[in-house]
Tab-separated table of C-alpha atoms and ligand atoms in Angstrom:
chain	number	residue	atom	x	y	z
I	1004	MET	CA	-105.074	-99.280	-150.951
I	1005	GLN	CA	-104.553	-95.738	-151.433
I	1006	PHE	CA	-105.165	-92.888	-149.692
I	1007	ARG	CA	-103.769	-89.291	-149.408
I	1008	THR	CA	-102.154	-87.095	-147.191
I	1009	THR	CA	-101.993	-83.532	-147.030
I	1010	SER	CA	-99.208	-82.359	-144.142
I	1011	ALA	CA	-95.971	-83.978	-143.105
I	1012	GLU	CA	-97.503	-84.423	-139.881
I	1013	ALA	CA	-100.636	-86.129	-141.124
I	1014	THR	CA	-98.046	-88.602	-143.106
I	1015	ARG	CA	-96.145	-89.371	-139.413
I	1016	GLU	CA	-99.541	-90.118	-137.958
I	1017	ILE	CA	-100.421	-92.901	-140.981
I	1018	ALA	CA	-97.025	-94.682	-140.550
I	1019	ALA	CA	-98.184	-94.377	-136.281
I	1020	ALA	CA	-100.985	-96.000	-137.091
I	1021	LEU	CA	-99.100	-98.907	-138.939
I	1022	GLU	CA	-96.730	-99.643	-135.903
I	1023	PRO	CA	-98.934	-101.777	-133.656
I	1024	LEU	CA	-99.618	-104.358	-136.643
I	1025	LEU	CA	-96.256	-104.485	-137.129
I	1026	ARG	CA	-94.138	-108.259	-135.967
I	1027	PRO	CA	-90.305	-108.539	-135.715
I	1028	GLY	CA	-89.114	-109.539	-139.016
I	1029	ASP	CA	-91.150	-107.079	-141.075
I	1030	VAL	CA	-90.107	-105.680	-143.569
I	1031	VAL	CA	-91.446	-102.194	-144.956
I	1032	LEU	CA	-90.492	-100.985	-148.471
I	1033	LEU	CA	-90.870	-97.005	-149.316
I	1034	SER	CA	-90.238	-96.252	-152.486
I	1035	GLY	CA	-90.971	-92.552	-154.437
I	1036	ASP	CA	-88.959	-89.275	-155.831
I	1037	LEU	CA	-86.580	-87.635	-153.396
I	1038	GLY	CA	-88.810	-85.800	-151.246
I	1039	ALA	CA	-91.658	-87.612	-151.587
I	1040	GLY	CA	-91.497	-87.873	-147.709
I	1041	LYS	CA	-90.225	-91.375	-147.253
I	1042	THR	CA	-87.864	-90.848	-144.495
I	1043	VAL	CA	-91.192	-88.582	-142.572
I	1044	PHE	CA	-92.772	-92.058	-142.999
I	1045	THR	CA	-89.963	-94.022	-141.387
I	1046	GLN	CA	-89.580	-90.591	-138.723
I	1047	GLY	CA	-93.361	-91.677	-137.506
I	1048	LEU	CA	-92.962	-95.452	-137.338
I	1049	ALA	CA	-89.718	-94.568	-135.416
I	1050	THR	CA	-91.459	-92.440	-133.117
I	1051	ALA	CA	-94.158	-95.140	-132.604
I	1052	LEU	CA	-92.158	-98.102	-131.899
I	1053	GLY	CA	-90.395	-95.697	-129.295
I	1054	VAL	CA	-87.332	-94.055	-130.135
I	1055	THR	CA	-86.257	-91.632	-128.892
I	1056	GLU	CA	-83.465	-90.318	-131.247
I	1057	GLN	CA	-83.869	-88.736	-134.222
I	1058	VAL	CA	-84.403	-90.448	-137.400
I	1059	THR	CA	-82.658	-89.011	-141.095
I	1060	SER	CA	-82.044	-89.863	-144.501
I	1061	PRO	CA	-78.766	-92.025	-143.734
I	1062	THR	CA	-76.739	-89.746	-146.397
I	1063	PHE	CA	-73.338	-91.378	-145.643
I	1064	THR	CA	-74.287	-94.180	-144.095
I	1065	LEU	CA	-76.844	-96.629	-146.011
I	1066	ALA	CA	-78.349	-98.253	-142.959
I	1067	GLN	CA	-78.235	-97.022	-139.685
I	1068	SER	CA	-80.435	-99.007	-136.233
I	1069	PHE	CA	-82.629	-97.827	-133.649
I	1070	GLN	CA	-84.077	-99.060	-130.175
I	1071	GLY	CA	-87.144	-99.507	-129.608
I	1072	ARG	CA	-90.314	-101.569	-128.708
I	1073	MET	CA	-88.594	-103.573	-131.478
I	1074	ARG	CA	-85.288	-102.407	-133.482
I	1075	LEU	CA	-85.691	-100.684	-136.562
I	1076	HIS	CA	-83.239	-100.852	-139.394
I	1077	HIS	CA	-83.460	-98.401	-141.241
I	1078	LEU	CA	-82.126	-98.484	-144.957
I	1079	ASP	CA	-81.520	-95.653	-147.631
I	1080	VAL	CA	-80.279	-97.540	-150.925
I	1081	TYR	CA	-80.777	-94.007	-153.302
I	1082	ARG	CA	-76.587	-94.275	-153.510
I	1083	LEU	CA	-76.143	-97.420	-154.799
I	1084	ASP	CA	-76.102	-98.495	-158.446
I	1085	ASN	CA	-76.462	-102.657	-158.143
I	1086	LEU	CA	-77.300	-105.594	-155.969
I	1087	GLY	CA	-74.128	-106.286	-154.838
I	1088	GLU	CA	-74.007	-102.992	-153.004
I	1089	VAL	CA	-76.673	-104.118	-151.245
I	1090	LEU	CA	-75.369	-107.080	-150.324
I	1091	ASP	CA	-72.587	-105.174	-149.004
I	1092	LEU	CA	-74.746	-104.027	-146.199
I	1093	ASP	CA	-75.263	-107.302	-144.641
I	1094	LEU	CA	-78.836	-107.098	-145.552
I	1095	PRO	CA	-79.234	-110.889	-144.823
I	1096	GLU	CA	-78.569	-109.848	-141.239
I	1097	LEU	CA	-80.593	-107.495	-141.198
I	1098	LEU	CA	-83.582	-109.048	-142.622
I	1099	ASP	CA	-82.475	-111.988	-139.604
I	1100	ASP	CA	-82.639	-109.748	-136.616
I	1101	ASP	CA	-86.268	-110.009	-135.612
I	1102	ALA	CA	-85.894	-105.889	-136.248
I	1103	VAL	CA	-88.097	-103.995	-138.152
I	1104	VAL	CA	-86.220	-103.188	-141.522
I	1105	CYS	CA	-87.448	-99.533	-143.404
I	1106	VAL	CA	-85.962	-99.594	-146.836
I	1107	GLU	CA	-85.920	-96.587	-148.759
I	1108	TRP	CA	-85.921	-96.452	-152.385
I	1109	GLY	CA	-85.947	-100.568	-152.042
I	1110	GLU	CA	-86.646	-101.346	-155.633
I	1111	VAL	CA	-83.223	-102.989	-155.941
I	1112	VAL	CA	-83.273	-105.154	-152.743
I	1113	ILE	CA	-86.865	-106.708	-154.039
I	1114	PRO	CA	-84.900	-109.526	-155.265
I	1115	GLU	CA	-83.535	-109.963	-152.068
I	1116	LEU	CA	-86.704	-109.706	-149.756
I	1117	PRO	CA	-88.339	-112.074	-148.088
I	1118	ARG	CA	-91.803	-113.321	-149.397
I	1119	ASP	CA	-93.751	-111.090	-147.215
I	1120	PHE	CA	-93.353	-107.175	-147.015
I	1121	LEU	CA	-95.319	-104.192	-147.163
I	1122	ARG	CA	-94.672	-101.999	-150.107
I	1123	VAL	CA	-95.979	-97.819	-149.488
I	1124	ARG	CA	-94.969	-96.080	-152.589
I	1125	ILE	CA	-95.286	-92.056	-152.057
I	1126	SER	CA	-95.695	-89.382	-154.849
I	1127	LEU	CA	-96.800	-86.168	-155.391
I	1128	ALA	CA	-100.080	-85.870	-157.104
I	1129	SER	CA	-99.930	-82.126	-158.404
I	1130	PRO	CA	-96.451	-80.622	-156.754
I	1131	ARG	CA	-97.097	-77.578	-158.336
I	1132	GLU	CA	-100.547	-76.550	-156.829
I	1133	HIS	CA	-100.689	-78.826	-153.976
I	1134	PRO	CA	-97.043	-79.284	-152.690
I	1135	ASP	CA	-97.926	-81.028	-149.616
I	1136	ILE	CA	-100.330	-83.135	-150.635
I	1137	ARG	CA	-98.889	-87.449	-151.082
I	1138	MET	CA	-100.457	-90.084	-152.558
I	1139	PHE	CA	-100.011	-93.113	-150.958
I	1140	ASP	CA	-100.578	-96.590	-152.702
I	1141	VAL	CA	-99.769	-99.316	-150.749
I	1142	ASP	CA	-99.309	-103.186	-151.291
I	1143	THR	CA	-99.471	-105.937	-148.798
I	1144	VAL	CA	-97.260	-108.885	-150.464
I	1145	GLY	CA	-97.080	-112.047	-149.041
I	1146	PRO	CA	-99.565	-113.831	-146.543
I	1147	SER	CA	-98.087	-112.156	-143.507
I	1148	TRP	CA	-99.395	-108.445	-144.678
I	1149	GLN	CA	-102.388	-109.990	-146.590
I	1150	ALA	CA	-103.607	-111.185	-143.947
I	1151	ARG	CA	-103.440	-107.812	-142.176
I	1152	ALA	CA	-104.504	-106.170	-145.482
I	1153	SER	CA	-108.644	-105.927	-143.485
I	1154	ALA	CA	-106.680	-104.690	-139.996
I	1155	LEU	CA	-104.454	-102.448	-142.082
I	1156	ALA	CA	-107.481	-100.772	-143.436
I	1157	GLU	CA	-109.032	-100.283	-140.739
I	1158	ALA	CA	-105.711	-98.519	-138.678
I	1159	TRP	CA	-106.119	-96.313	-141.504
I	1160	HIS	CA	-110.035	-95.676	-142.258
I	1161	VAL	CA	-109.679	-96.702	-146.078
I	1162	HIS	CA	-112.956	-98.371	-146.488
I	1163	SER	CA	-112.775	-97.543	-149.893
I	1164	PRO	CA	-110.762	-98.225	-153.255
I	1165	SER	CA	-110.827	-94.042	-153.923
I	1166	GLY	CA	-109.316	-93.750	-150.292
I	1167	VAL	CA	-109.666	-91.320	-147.784
I	1168	GLU	CA	-107.727	-87.727	-147.159
I	1169	ARG	CA	-105.799	-87.287	-144.114
I	1170	CYS	CA	-104.870	-83.694	-143.462
R	2240	LIG	N1	-98.182	-84.730	-147.030
R	2240	LIG	C1	-96.724	-85.064	-146.677
R	2240	LIG	N2	-95.991	-86.071	-146.825
R	2240	LIG	C2	-94.693	-86.271	-146.145
R	2240	LIG	N3	-93.899	-85.304	-146.139
R	2240	LIG	C3	-94.109	-83.975	-146.999
R	2240	LIG	C4	-95.946	-83.690	-147.004
R	2240	LIG	N4	-96.236	-82.761	-147.222
R	2240	LIG	C5	-94.299	-81.847	-147.161
R	2240	LIG	N5	-93.926	-82.897	-146.479
R	2240	LIG	C6	-92.378	-82.616	-147.369
R	2240	LIG	O1	-91.883	-83.162	-147.798
R	2240	LIG	C7	-90.304	-83.339	-147.217
R	2240	LIG	C8	-90.523	-85.102	-147.405
R	2240	LIG	O2	-88.923	-85.046	-147.217
R	2240	LIG	P1	-88.286	-86.614	-146.835
R	2240	LIG	O3	-89.072	-87.589	-145.985
R	2240	LIG	O4	-86.789	-86.520	-146.587
R	2240	LIG	O5	-88.207	-87.572	-148.637
R	2240	LIG	P2	-87.742	-88.715	-148.798
R	2240	LIG	O6	-87.192	-89.265	-147.495
R	2240	LIG	O7	-88.323	-89.212	-149.382
R	2240	LIG	O8	-86.570	-88.470	-150.029
R	2240	LIG	C9	-90.328	-82.877	-145.737
R	2240	LIG	O9	-89.651	-81.486	-146.116
R	2240	LIG	C10	-91.730	-82.696	-145.470
R	2240	LIG	O10	-92.071	-82.072	-144.784
R	2241	LIG	MG1	-85.081	-90.228	-147.315
């Protein structure tokens, strides 16, 4: 599923539109370069979950937890260079907590994830000419997410493979 947003606010809105589809235990994997919008996406999700605290990039802590309609664990594994450190995060406990788990730079933890997760890849289309345009490439991985793929496309109004634009 592909689409693009043209502002940080639009990215927050598409993240908020995902929230009603989330269930306890869900994992959302966010990838994309520094400044792509992974934290902005997580902020939109957190607000929609009813989290009132400010979600920031957890620079010095690797994981932060928030309470909303469900708990939200926000992990940023940017500074980790090996899987050992990731495992030191108590990842299994966080994954087994009936919470929503959002992982920035999550590629390194894929081997440790449950078989079902939502993979959100964010990239800058043309950084110089259109610095606020972000391309989203979303994969529903595993049966639980595949079953929700059409509901997700509906929530995001993505009705064609070429996607839509959100302003
Ligand atoms: N379409 C967009 N979607 C998300 N963020 C955007 C967009 N356009 C501009 N931005 C800006 O890009 C930055 C994204 O930062 P952040 O979410 O912290 O990135 P990351 O967590 O991926 O490193 C923010 O300053 C945000 O305001
Ligand atoms: Mg970030």
